[in-house]
Amino acid sequence: FSLECGVGEWSAPAIMIHADDDKTVPSENSIEYYLALRNVGVEASLHIFPEGGHKISLQKQPIGTELWIKIVERWLDNLYGEGR
């Protein structure tokens, strides 16, 4: 699936958290989606951690990825809360 092919100005804002060593989904996929969103003026944010594989979640946070929750909280605050 190529998500970047279905992007339009109607697309929802998105934040992507990715690990560069993900063997299931290459980080380039997130980069392409991010660029597609930005090219049509949709709010987007992309954070790529060097390690974490395909298992960054609320319960499993590989070393170095634990900040992803704070990053998302801050992004949401800026998009919908205190920052607007």
GROMACS .gro file of N, CA and C in nm:
model
  252
    1PHE      N    1   0.083  -0.117   0.000
    1PHE     CA    2   0.000   0.000   0.000
    1PHE      C    3   0.088   0.124   0.000
    2SER      N    4   0.051   0.221  -0.080
    2SER     CA    5   0.125   0.346  -0.086
    2SER      C    6   0.034   0.458  -0.039
    3LEU      N    7   0.035   0.485   0.090
    3LEU     CA    8  -0.053   0.586   0.148
    3LEU      C    9  -0.036   0.723   0.085
    4GLU      N   10   0.086   0.755   0.044
    4GLU     CA   11   0.110   0.886  -0.013
    4GLU      C   12   0.033   0.911  -0.142
    5CYS      N   13  -0.014   0.804  -0.206
    5CYS     CA   14  -0.090   0.818  -0.331
    5CYS      C   15  -0.235   0.860  -0.307
    6GLY      N   16  -0.284   0.846  -0.183
    6GLY     CA   17  -0.422   0.881  -0.154
    6GLY      C   18  -0.437   1.007  -0.071
    7VAL      N   19  -0.339   1.095  -0.075
    7VAL     CA   20  -0.339   1.216   0.007
    7VAL      C   21  -0.401   1.331  -0.070
    8GLY      N   22  -0.481   1.411   0.002
    8GLY     CA   23  -0.538   1.533  -0.054
    8GLY      C   24  -0.551   1.637   0.055
    9GLU      N   25  -0.594   1.756   0.017
    9GLU     CA   26  -0.609   1.861   0.117
    9GLU      C   27  -0.712   1.826   0.224
   10TRP      N   28  -0.794   1.727   0.198
   10TRP     CA   29  -0.895   1.677   0.291
   10TRP      C   30  -0.839   1.574   0.390
   11SER      N   31  -0.715   1.533   0.371
   11SER     CA   32  -0.653   1.433   0.460
   11SER      C   33  -0.641   1.488   0.602
   12ALA      N   34  -0.651   1.399   0.699
   12ALA     CA   35  -0.640   1.438   0.840
   12ALA      C   36  -0.494   1.467   0.875
   13PRO      N   37  -0.472   1.559   0.970
   13PRO     CA   38  -0.336   1.580   1.020
   13PRO      C   39  -0.281   1.447   1.072
   14ALA      N   40  -0.149   1.432   1.064
   14ALA     CA   41  -0.089   1.304   1.103
   14ALA      C   42   0.046   1.327   1.169
   15ILE      N   43   0.071   1.243   1.268
   15ILE     CA   44   0.205   1.236   1.327
   15ILE      C   45   0.252   1.093   1.310
   16MET      N   46   0.374   1.077   1.267
   16MET     CA   47   0.430   0.945   1.246
   16MET      C   48   0.551   0.925   1.334
   17ILE      N   49   0.555   0.812   1.402
   17ILE     CA   50   0.668   0.773   1.485
   17ILE      C   51   0.722   0.646   1.421
   18HIS      N   52   0.848   0.648   1.384
   18HIS     CA   53   0.905   0.536   1.311
   18HIS      C   54   1.042   0.502   1.367
   19ALA      N   55   1.086   0.381   1.346
   19ALA     CA   56   1.222   0.340   1.380
   19ALA      C   57   1.295   0.309   1.250
   20ASP      N   58   1.416   0.359   1.239
   20ASP     CA   59   1.492   0.341   1.116
   20ASP      C   60   1.532   0.197   1.092
   21ASP      N   61   1.534   0.117   1.198
   21ASP     CA   62   1.571  -0.024   1.182
   21ASP      C   63   1.448  -0.115   1.171
   22ASP      N   64   1.332  -0.059   1.140
   22ASP     CA   65   1.209  -0.137   1.121
   22ASP      C   66   1.226  -0.224   0.996
   23LYS      N   67   1.221  -0.354   1.014
   23LYS     CA   68   1.238  -0.448   0.902
   23LYS      C   69   1.105  -0.478   0.832
   24THR      N   70   0.993  -0.437   0.892
   24THR     CA   71   0.861  -0.462   0.834
   24THR      C   72   0.819  -0.349   0.740
   25VAL      N   73   0.836  -0.226   0.786
   25VAL     CA   74   0.797  -0.108   0.708
   25VAL      C   75   0.917  -0.013   0.703
   26PRO      N   76   0.971   0.012   0.584
   26PRO     CA   77   1.086   0.102   0.575
   26PRO      C   78   1.049   0.244   0.616
   27SER      N   79   1.141   0.315   0.679
   27SER     CA   80   1.115   0.453   0.721
   27SER      C   81   1.088   0.543   0.601
   28GLU      N   82   1.136   0.505   0.485
   28GLU     CA   83   1.109   0.583   0.364
   28GLU      C   84   0.959   0.594   0.336
   29ASN      N   85   0.880   0.493   0.375
   29ASN     CA   86   0.735   0.500   0.357
   29ASN      C   87   0.677   0.616   0.437
   30SER      N   88   0.721   0.631   0.561
   30SER     CA   89   0.673   0.742   0.643
   30SER      C   90   0.721   0.876   0.588
   31ILE      N   91   0.842   0.879   0.538
   31ILE     CA   92   0.895   1.002   0.478
   31ILE      C   93   0.811   1.044   0.358
   32GLU      N   94   0.778   0.949   0.271
   32GLU     CA   95   0.696   0.979   0.153
   32GLU      C   96   0.557   1.028   0.192
   33TYR      N   97   0.497   0.965   0.293
   33TYR     CA   98   0.365   1.007   0.340
   33TYR      C   99   0.371   1.147   0.399
   34TYR      N  100   0.471   1.172   0.481
   34TYR     CA  101   0.492   1.305   0.540
   34TYR      C  102   0.504   1.411   0.430
   35LEU      N  103   0.588   1.386   0.332
   35LEU     CA  104   0.607   1.483   0.224
   35LEU      C  105   0.479   1.505   0.144
   36ALA      N  106   0.405   1.399   0.119
   36ALA     CA  107   0.279   1.412   0.045
   36ALA      C  108   0.180   1.499   0.123
   37LEU      N  109   0.170   1.478   0.253
   37LEU     CA  110   0.081   1.560   0.335
   37LEU      C  111   0.123   1.707   0.333
   38ARG      N  112   0.250   1.731   0.353
   38ARG     CA  113   0.300   1.868   0.356
   38ARG      C  114   0.281   1.937   0.221
   39ASN      N  115   0.295   1.862   0.112
   39ASN     CA  116   0.282   1.920  -0.021
   39ASN      C  117   0.141   1.969  -0.052
   40VAL      N  118   0.040   1.915   0.019
   40VAL     CA  119  -0.098   1.962  -0.001
   40VAL      C  120  -0.143   2.050   0.116
   41GLY      N  121  -0.051   2.086   0.205
   41GLY     CA  122  -0.080   2.178   0.312
   41GLY      C  123  -0.144   2.117   0.436
   42VAL      N  124  -0.132   1.986   0.452
   42VAL     CA  125  -0.188   1.920   0.570
   42VAL      C  126  -0.082   1.917   0.680
   43GLU      N  127  -0.123   1.948   0.802
   43GLU     CA  128  -0.034   1.946   0.917
   43GLU      C  129   0.020   1.804   0.937
   44ALA      N  130   0.153   1.792   0.947
   44ALA     CA  131   0.215   1.661   0.964
   44ALA      C  132   0.345   1.675   1.041
   45SER      N  133   0.379   1.569   1.111
   45SER     CA  134   0.504   1.565   1.185
   45SER      C  135   0.560   1.424   1.175
   46LEU      N  136   0.690   1.414   1.162
   46LEU     CA  137   0.756   1.284   1.147
   46LEU      C  138   0.876   1.278   1.239
   47HIS      N  139   0.883   1.170   1.316
   47HIS     CA  140   0.996   1.148   1.407
   47HIS      C  141   1.048   1.007   1.382
   48ILE      N  142   1.176   0.998   1.347
   48ILE     CA  143   1.238   0.869   1.320
   48ILE      C  144   1.345   0.843   1.425
   49PHE      N  145   1.324   0.738   1.502
   49PHE     CA  146   1.422   0.695   1.600
   49PHE      C  147   1.521   0.601   1.532
   50PRO      N  148   1.648   0.601   1.572
   50PRO     CA  149   1.745   0.513   1.507
   50PRO      C  150   1.716   0.366   1.531
   51GLU      N  151   1.660   0.332   1.648
   51GLU     CA  152   1.631   0.192   1.680
   51GLU      C  153   1.492   0.180   1.739
   52GLY      N  154   1.438   0.062   1.734
   52GLY     CA  155   1.306   0.035   1.789
   52GLY      C  156   1.230  -0.069   1.711
   53GLY      N  157   1.281  -0.101   1.591
   53GLY     CA  158   1.217  -0.202   1.509
   53GLY      C  159   1.073  -0.168   1.479
   54HIS      N  160   0.989  -0.271   1.473
   54HIS     CA  161   0.847  -0.254   1.443
   54HIS      C  162   0.764  -0.277   1.569
   55LYS      N  163   0.817  -0.233   1.682
   55LYS     CA  164   0.750  -0.267   1.807
   55LYS      C  165   0.742  -0.151   1.906
   56ILE      N  166   0.740  -0.028   1.858
   56ILE     CA  167   0.722   0.086   1.948
   56ILE      C  168   0.573   0.095   1.979
   57SER      N  169   0.538   0.085   2.106
   57SER     CA  170   0.397   0.090   2.146
   57SER      C  171   0.387   0.147   2.287
   58LEU      N  172   0.265   0.152   2.339
   58LEU     CA  173   0.247   0.198   2.477
   58LEU      C  174   0.309   0.102   2.576
   59GLN      N  175   0.306  -0.027   2.545
   59GLN     CA  176   0.358  -0.127   2.638
   59GLN      C  177   0.504  -0.161   2.614
   60LYS      N  178   0.546  -0.163   2.488
   60LYS     CA  179   0.683  -0.198   2.455
   60LYS      C  180   0.753  -0.078   2.393
   61GLN      N  181   0.844  -0.022   2.469
   61GLN     CA  182   0.919   0.093   2.423
   61GLN      C  183   1.067   0.061   2.426
   62PRO      N  184   1.120   0.019   2.312
   62PRO     CA  185   1.262  -0.011   2.309
   62PRO      C  186   1.345   0.107   2.358
   63ILE      N  187   1.459   0.079   2.414
   63ILE     CA  188   1.547   0.182   2.470
   63ILE      C  189   1.565   0.297   2.370
   64GLY      N  190   1.542   0.418   2.419
   64GLY     CA  191   1.558   0.536   2.337
   64GLY      C  192   1.430   0.586   2.273
   65THR      N  193   1.323   0.505   2.275
   65THR     CA  194   1.199   0.546   2.210
   65THR      C  195   1.093   0.593   2.309
   66GLU      N  196   1.125   0.590   2.437
   66GLU     CA  197   1.025   0.623   2.539
   66GLU      C  198   0.972   0.766   2.528
   67LEU      N  199   1.042   0.852   2.459
   67LEU     CA  200   0.996   0.990   2.443
   67LEU      C  201   0.883   1.006   2.343
   68TRP      N  202   0.850   0.901   2.269
   68TRP     CA  203   0.749   0.917   2.165
   68TRP      C  204   0.615   0.962   2.221
   69ILE      N  205   0.580   0.919   2.340
   69ILE     CA  206   0.451   0.958   2.397
   69ILE      C  207   0.449   1.109   2.424
   70LYS      N  208   0.554   1.162   2.479
   70LYS     CA  209   0.563   1.307   2.505
   70LYS      C  210   0.562   1.385   2.374
   71ILE      N  211   0.628   1.333   2.272
   71ILE     CA  212   0.630   1.398   2.141
   71ILE      C  213   0.488   1.408   2.086
   72VAL      N  214   0.412   1.299   2.095
   72VAL     CA  215   0.274   1.299   2.044
   72VAL      C  216   0.186   1.391   2.127
   73GLU      N  217   0.200   1.388   2.260
   73GLU     CA  218   0.122   1.478   2.346
   73GLU      C  219   0.147   1.624   2.308
   74ARG      N  220   0.272   1.658   2.290
   74ARG     CA  221   0.308   1.797   2.254
   74ARG      C  222   0.250   1.836   2.118
   75TRP      N  223   0.257   1.744   2.023
   75TRP     CA  224   0.204   1.770   1.889
   75TRP      C  225   0.053   1.793   1.896
   76LEU      N  226  -0.018   1.710   1.972
   76LEU     CA  227  -0.162   1.725   1.987
   76LEU      C  228  -0.197   1.857   2.057
   77ASP      N  229  -0.120   1.893   2.160
   77ASP     CA  230  -0.142   2.022   2.226
   77ASP      C  231  -0.126   2.138   2.128
   78ASN      N  232  -0.023   2.131   2.046
   78ASN     CA  233   0.000   2.238   1.948
   78ASN      C  234  -0.108   2.240   1.842
   79LEU      N  235  -0.160   2.125   1.806
   79LEU     CA  236  -0.260   2.117   1.699
   79LEU      C  237  -0.398   2.155   1.748
   80TYR      N  238  -0.437   2.106   1.866
   80TYR     CA  239  -0.574   2.122   1.913
   80TYR      C  240  -0.589   2.194   2.047
   81GLY      N  241  -0.481   2.208   2.118
   81GLY     CA  242  -0.493   2.258   2.255
   81GLY      C  243  -0.429   2.392   2.277
   82GLU      N  244  -0.339   2.394   2.373
   82GLU     CA  245  -0.278   2.517   2.422
   82GLU      C  246  -0.209   2.599   2.313
   83GLY      N  247  -0.149   2.532   2.215
   83GLY     CA  248  -0.071   2.602   2.114
   83GLY      C  249  -0.154   2.672   2.008
   84ARG      N  250  -0.285   2.654   2.006
   84ARG     CA  251  -0.370   2.714   1.901
   84ARG      C  252  -0.460   2.820   1.956
   0.00000   0.00000   0.00000
